CSV table of C-alpha atoms in Angstrom, one decimal:
chain,number,residue,atom,x,y,z
A,1,MET,CA,0.0,0.0,0.0
A,2,THR,CA,1.3,3.4,-1.0
A,3,GLY,CA,0.0,7.0,-1.3
A,4,ILE,CA,-2.7,8.7,0.7
A,5,SER,CA,-5.1,5.7,0.5
A,6,GLY,CA,-2.4,3.4,1.8
A,7,ALA,CA,-1.5,5.7,4.7
A,8,VAL,CA,-5.2,6.0,5.6
A,9,THR,CA,-5.5,2.2,5.6
A,10,VAL,CA,-2.4,1.7,7.7
A,11,LEU,CA,-3.6,4.3,10.2
A,12,ALA,CA,-7.0,2.8,10.4
A,13,VAL,CA,-5.6,-0.6,11.3
A,14,CYS,CA,-3.3,1.0,13.8
A,15,ALA,CA,-6.3,2.7,15.3
A,16,VAL,CA,-8.1,-0.6,15.7
A,17,TRP,CA,-5.0,-2.0,17.4
A,18,ILE,CA,-4.8,0.9,19.8
A,19,VAL,CA,-8.5,0.7,20.7
A,20,VAL,CA,-8.3,-3.0,21.4
A,21,LEU,CA,-5.1,-2.5,23.5
A,22,GLN,CA,-6.4,0.4,25.5
A,23,GLY,CA,-9.7,-1.3,26.0
A,24,ALA,CA,-8.0,-4.4,27.4
A,25,ALA,CA,-5.8,-2.2,29.7
A,26,PHE,CA,-8.9,-0.4,30.9
A,27,ALA,CA,-10.6,-3.7,31.7
A,28,VAL,CA,-7.6,-4.9,33.7
A,29,GLY,CA,-7.2,-1.5,35.5
A,30,HIS,CA,-10.9,-1.3,36.4
A,31,ARG,CA,-10.8,-4.8,37.8
A,32,ILE,CA,-7.7,-4.2,40.0
A,33,ARG,CA,-8.6,-0.6,40.6
A,34,ARG,CA,-5.2,0.6,39.5
A,35,TYR,CA,-5.1,2.6,36.2
A,36,ASN,CA,-1.4,3.0,36.0
A,37,VAL,CA,-1.5,-0.2,34.0
A,38,VAL,CA,-1.8,2.2,31.1
A,39,ASP,CA,1.9,3.0,31.5
A,40,VAL,CA,2.7,-0.7,30.8
A,41,ILE,CA,1.1,-0.7,27.4
A,42,TRP,CA,2.5,2.6,26.3
A,43,GLY,CA,5.5,0.9,24.6
A,44,LEU,CA,3.4,-2.0,23.4
A,45,GLY,CA,1.1,0.3,21.5
A,46,PHE,CA,4.0,1.5,19.3
A,47,VAL,CA,5.3,-2.0,18.8
A,48,GLY,CA,2.0,-2.8,17.2
A,49,ILE,CA,2.1,0.3,15.1
A,50,GLY,CA,5.6,-0.6,13.9
A,51,VAL,CA,4.4,-4.1,13.0
A,52,VAL,CA,1.3,-2.9,11.2
A,53,ALA,CA,3.4,-0.4,9.2
A,54,LEU,CA,5.9,-3.1,8.3
A,55,VAL,CA,3.3,-5.6,7.1
A,56,LEU,CA,0.8,-3.4,5.4
A,57,GLY,CA,3.1,-0.5,4.1
A,58,GLY,CA,4.2,-0.6,0.5
A,59,GLY,CA,7.0,1.9,0.9
A,60,ASP,CA,10.7,1.3,1.2
A,61,LEU,CA,11.2,-2.1,2.9
A,62,THR,CA,14.6,-1.3,4.5
A,63,ARG,CA,13.1,1.8,6.2
A,64,ARG,CA,10.1,-0.1,7.4
A,65,ILE,CA,12.3,-2.9,8.9
A,66,VAL,CA,14.6,-0.4,10.6
A,67,LEU,CA,11.6,1.5,12.2
A,68,ALA,CA,9.9,-1.7,13.2
A,69,VAL,CA,13.0,-3.1,14.8
A,70,VAL,CA,14.0,0.1,16.7
A,71,VAL,CA,10.5,0.6,18.0
A,72,ALA,CA,10.1,-3.0,19.0
A,73,VAL,CA,13.4,-3.0,21.0
A,74,TRP,CA,12.5,0.3,22.7
A,75,GLY,CA,8.8,-0.5,23.3
A,76,LEU,CA,9.3,-4.0,24.7
A,77,ARG,CA,12.0,-2.9,27.1
A,78,LEU,CA,9.9,0.0,28.3
A,79,SER,CA,6.8,-2.1,28.8
A,80,TRP,CA,8.7,-4.7,30.7
A,81,HIS,CA,10.4,-2.0,32.8
A,82,MET,CA,7.0,-0.4,33.7
A,83,HIS,CA,5.5,-3.8,34.5
A,84,VAL,CA,8.4,-4.6,37.0
A,85,LYS,CA,8.3,-1.1,38.4
A,86,THR,CA,4.5,-1.1,39.1
A,87,ARG,CA,4.0,-4.7,40.0
A,88,GLY,CA,2.8,-5.2,43.6
A,89,HIS,CA,2.4,-1.5,44.2
A,90,GLY,CA,-0.7,0.6,44.5
A,91,GLU,CA,-2.0,3.4,42.2
A,92,ASP,CA,0.5,6.0,41.0
A,93,PRO,CA,0.0,9.2,43.0
A,94,ARG,CA,-0.1,11.1,39.7
A,95,TYR,CA,-3.3,9.3,38.7
A,96,VAL,CA,-4.8,9.9,42.1
A,97,ASP,CA,-4.2,13.6,41.7
A,98,TYR,CA,-5.3,13.6,38.1
A,99,LEU,CA,-8.5,11.6,38.5
A,100,GLY,CA,-9.5,12.2,42.1
A,101,GLN,CA,-10.3,9.6,44.8
A,102,ASP,CA,-13.4,8.0,43.2
A,103,PRO,CA,-13.5,8.8,39.4
A,104,THR,CA,-16.3,7.7,37.2
A,105,VAL,CA,-15.8,5.2,34.4
A,106,GLY,CA,-16.3,8.0,31.8
A,107,THR,CA,-13.7,10.1,33.5
A,108,VAL,CA,-11.1,7.4,33.5
A,109,ILE,CA,-11.7,6.4,29.9
A,110,GLY,CA,-11.7,10.0,28.7
A,111,LYS,CA,-8.8,11.4,30.7
A,112,VAL,CA,-6.5,8.4,30.7
A,113,PHE,CA,-7.1,5.6,28.1
A,114,ALA,CA,-8.7,7.6,25.2
A,115,THR,CA,-6.2,10.4,25.7
A,116,GLN,CA,-3.2,8.0,25.7
A,117,GLY,CA,-4.6,6.1,22.7
A,118,ALA,CA,-4.9,9.3,20.7
A,119,SER,CA,-1.4,10.3,21.7
A,120,GLN,CA,0.0,7.0,20.6
A,121,LEU,CA,-1.6,7.4,17.1
A,122,TRP,CA,-0.3,11.0,16.8
A,123,VAL,CA,3.2,10.3,18.0
A,124,GLY,CA,3.4,7.2,15.8
A,125,LEU,CA,2.3,9.1,12.7
A,126,PRO,CA,5.9,9.3,11.3
A,127,ILE,CA,6.1,5.5,11.3
A,128,VAL,CA,2.7,5.2,9.6
A,129,VAL,CA,3.4,7.8,6.9
A,130,SER,CA,7.0,6.5,6.3
A,131,ALA,CA,5.6,3.1,5.6
A,132,VAL,CA,3.9,4.3,2.4
A,133,CYS,CA,6.7,6.6,1.1
A,134,GLY,CA,9.2,5.8,-1.6
A,135,ALA,CA,12.8,4.6,-1.3
A,136,THR,CA,15.4,6.4,0.7
A,137,THR,CA,17.9,7.9,-1.8
A,138,GLY,CA,20.8,10.4,-1.9
A,139,PRO,CA,20.9,12.7,1.1
A,140,GLY,CA,18.1,10.7,2.6
A,141,TRP,CA,20.6,8.1,3.7
A,142,ILE,CA,22.3,10.7,5.8
A,143,LEU,CA,19.0,11.4,7.6
A,144,LEU,CA,18.5,7.7,8.1
A,145,VAL,CA,22.0,7.1,9.6
A,146,VAL,CA,21.7,10.2,11.9
A,147,GLY,CA,18.2,9.1,12.9
A,148,VAL,CA,19.4,5.6,13.8
A,149,ALA,CA,22.3,7.1,15.8
A,150,ALA,CA,20.0,9.5,17.7
A,151,ALA,CA,17.5,6.6,18.4
A,152,LEU,CA,20.4,4.5,19.8
A,153,VAL,CA,21.6,7.3,22.0
A,154,GLY,CA,18.1,7.9,23.2
A,155,PHE,CA,17.5,4.3,24.0
A,156,SER,CA,20.8,4.0,25.8
A,157,PHE,CA,20.1,7.1,28.0
A,158,GLU,CA,16.6,5.7,28.8
A,159,ALA,CA,17.7,2.1,29.6
A,160,ILE,CA,20.9,3.0,31.5
A,161,GLY,CA,19.1,5.8,33.4
A,162,ASP,CA,16.4,3.3,34.5
A,163,ALA,CA,19.0,0.7,35.5
A,164,GLN,CA,21.0,3.3,37.5
A,165,LEU,CA,17.9,4.5,39.3
A,166,ARG,CA,16.9,0.9,40.1
A,167,ALA,CA,20.3,0.2,41.6
A,168,TYR,CA,20.1,3.4,43.6
A,169,LYS,CA,16.8,2.4,45.1
A,170,ALA,CA,18.2,-1.0,46.1
A,171,ASP,CA,21.2,0.6,47.9
A,172,PRO,CA,20.5,0.8,51.6
A,173,ASP,CA,23.2,3.5,52.0
A,174,ARG,CA,21.8,5.7,49.2
A,175,GLY,CA,21.6,9.4,49.8
A,176,PRO,CA,18.3,11.4,49.6
A,177,ILE,CA,18.9,12.4,46.0
A,178,MET,CA,19.9,10.2,43.0
A,179,ASP,CA,22.8,12.1,41.4
A,180,ARG,CA,24.9,9.1,40.2
A,181,GLY,CA,25.9,8.3,36.6
A,182,LEU,CA,23.7,9.9,34.0
A,183,TRP,CA,21.6,11.5,36.7
A,184,GLY,CA,24.6,13.7,37.5
A,185,TRP,CA,24.5,15.0,33.9
A,186,THR,CA,20.8,15.6,33.6
A,187,ARG,CA,18.0,15.4,36.1
A,188,HIS,CA,15.8,13.5,33.6
A,189,PRO,CA,18.0,11.0,31.6
A,190,ASN,CA,15.0,8.8,30.8
A,191,TYR,CA,12.9,11.7,29.5
A,192,PHE,CA,15.8,13.0,27.5
A,193,GLY,CA,16.4,9.6,26.1
A,194,ASP,CA,12.7,9.3,25.1
A,195,ALA,CA,12.8,12.6,23.3
A,196,CYS,CA,16.0,11.8,21.6
A,197,LEU,CA,14.7,8.5,20.4
A,198,TRP,CA,11.5,10.0,18.9
A,199,TRP,CA,13.4,12.6,17.1
A,200,GLY,CA,15.6,9.8,15.7
A,201,LEU,CA,12.6,7.9,14.6
A,202,TRP,CA,11.3,11.0,12.8
A,203,LEU,CA,14.6,11.5,11.0
A,204,ILE,CA,14.5,7.9,9.9
A,205,ALA,CA,10.9,8.4,8.6
A,206,ALA,CA,11.9,11.7,7.0
A,207,SER,CA,14.6,10.0,5.0
A,208,GLY,CA,11.8,8.9,2.7
A,209,GLY,CA,11.0,12.6,1.8
A,210,LEU,CA,7.6,14.1,1.7
A,211,PRO,CA,5.0,13.7,3.2
A,212,ALA,CA,6.9,12.0,6.1
A,213,VAL,CA,8.9,15.2,6.7
A,214,LEU,CA,5.6,16.9,7.5
A,215,THR,CA,5.0,14.7,10.5
A,216,VAL,CA,7.5,16.8,12.5
A,217,LEU,CA,4.8,17.9,14.8
A,218,SER,CA,4.7,14.4,16.3
A,219,PRO,CA,8.1,14.5,17.9
A,220,VAL,CA,7.5,18.2,18.8
A,221,ALA,CA,4.3,17.1,20.7
A,222,MET,CA,6.1,14.2,22.3
A,223,THR,CA,9.0,16.5,23.5
A,224,TYR,CA,6.5,19.1,24.9
A,225,PHE,CA,4.6,16.5,26.9
A,226,ILE,CA,7.6,14.8,28.4
A,227,VAL,CA,9.4,18.1,29.3
A,228,TYR,CA,6.5,20.4,30.2
A,229,ALA,CA,3.2,18.7,30.5
A,230,THR,CA,3.2,15.2,32.0
A,231,GLY,CA,6.8,14.3,32.5
A,232,ALA,CA,9.8,16.3,33.9
A,233,ARG,CA,7.9,19.3,35.2
A,234,ARG,CA,5.4,17.3,37.2
A,235,LEU,CA,8.2,15.2,38.6
A,236,GLU,CA,10.1,18.3,39.6
A,237,ALA,CA,7.1,19.6,41.4
A,238,ALA,CA,6.8,16.4,43.4
A,239,MET,CA,10.5,16.4,44.3
A,240,ALA,CA,10.8,20.1,45.2
A,241,ASP,CA,10.6,19.7,48.9
A,242,ARG,CA,13.0,16.8,49.2
A,243,PRO,CA,16.2,17.6,51.2
A,244,GLY,CA,19.1,18.3,48.9
A,245,TYR,CA,17.0,18.7,45.8
A,246,ALA,CA,17.6,22.4,45.4
A,247,ASP,CA,21.3,21.9,45.5
A,248,TYR,CA,21.0,19.1,43.0
A,249,CYS,CA,19.1,21.3,40.7
A,250,ALA,CA,21.7,24.0,41.0
A,251,ARG,CA,24.5,21.8,39.8
A,252,THR,CA,22.7,19.5,37.4
A,253,SER,CA,21.2,20.3,34.0
A,254,TYR,CA,17.4,20.2,33.8
A,255,PHE,CA,17.1,18.3,30.6
A,256,LEU,CA,20.0,18.4,28.1
A,257,PRO,CA,23.0,16.4,29.4
A,258,ARG,CA,26.1,18.4,30.4
A,259,PRO,CA,28.9,17.9,33.0
A,260,PRO,CA,27.7,18.8,36.5
A,261,ARG,CA,28.5,22.3,37.9
A,262,ARG,CA,30.7,22.6,41.0
A,263,SER,CA,28.7,22.8,44.2
A,264,PRO,CA,28.6,26.3,45.6
């Protein structure tokens, strides 16, 4: 499938996948009264989008395979990480604040599952559109190589940052603030990694030329949400009163990695 009609078909099948996945997650969350299960399926949603684009797309095969593989490796790791992180715990305080103590079914579906499903389709749009675009040629190969490199850097920051945080939490002699490893270079290595990965995926998609280039608003939206809306800023607010956090902020970059400043 190629062209506009092909993109519409791929997007429609992806939408069905997302609706089924989010519906199943809501059913599980409603039964166990814990709606942060939606975080577990965030990565899985994109894995499915990558597979649908690979199978149904009629565009450049190499690019479809690269996108599907990168998204699968990232998405499966993230979903497993979130499963391990949330298993055996109660509801995430973020969802309690967001939904209230006793939310209605309509509120939960609208504010959590439908919103996340729509976000998955929007953020995954470069993968969908790239699947029906022509071959990567000429300078497009530079974009593809740079995109793969950016995605690998992003994946590494996210995976290593999560592993370092897990080791910190398991250390009985840990201090009040995690400032080891990548967390000494940026206060949000996992969020930086996520943004870097999605810009890399967009570059890979854009290597196919128009109209994939025009999906740039997808990584823009992703970056905005993880930096300002639902990610780093909300976490900063929750951490603001922790002892030592102000000093940590004074010496450590907010988002983009850089060597830590000297303590005053």
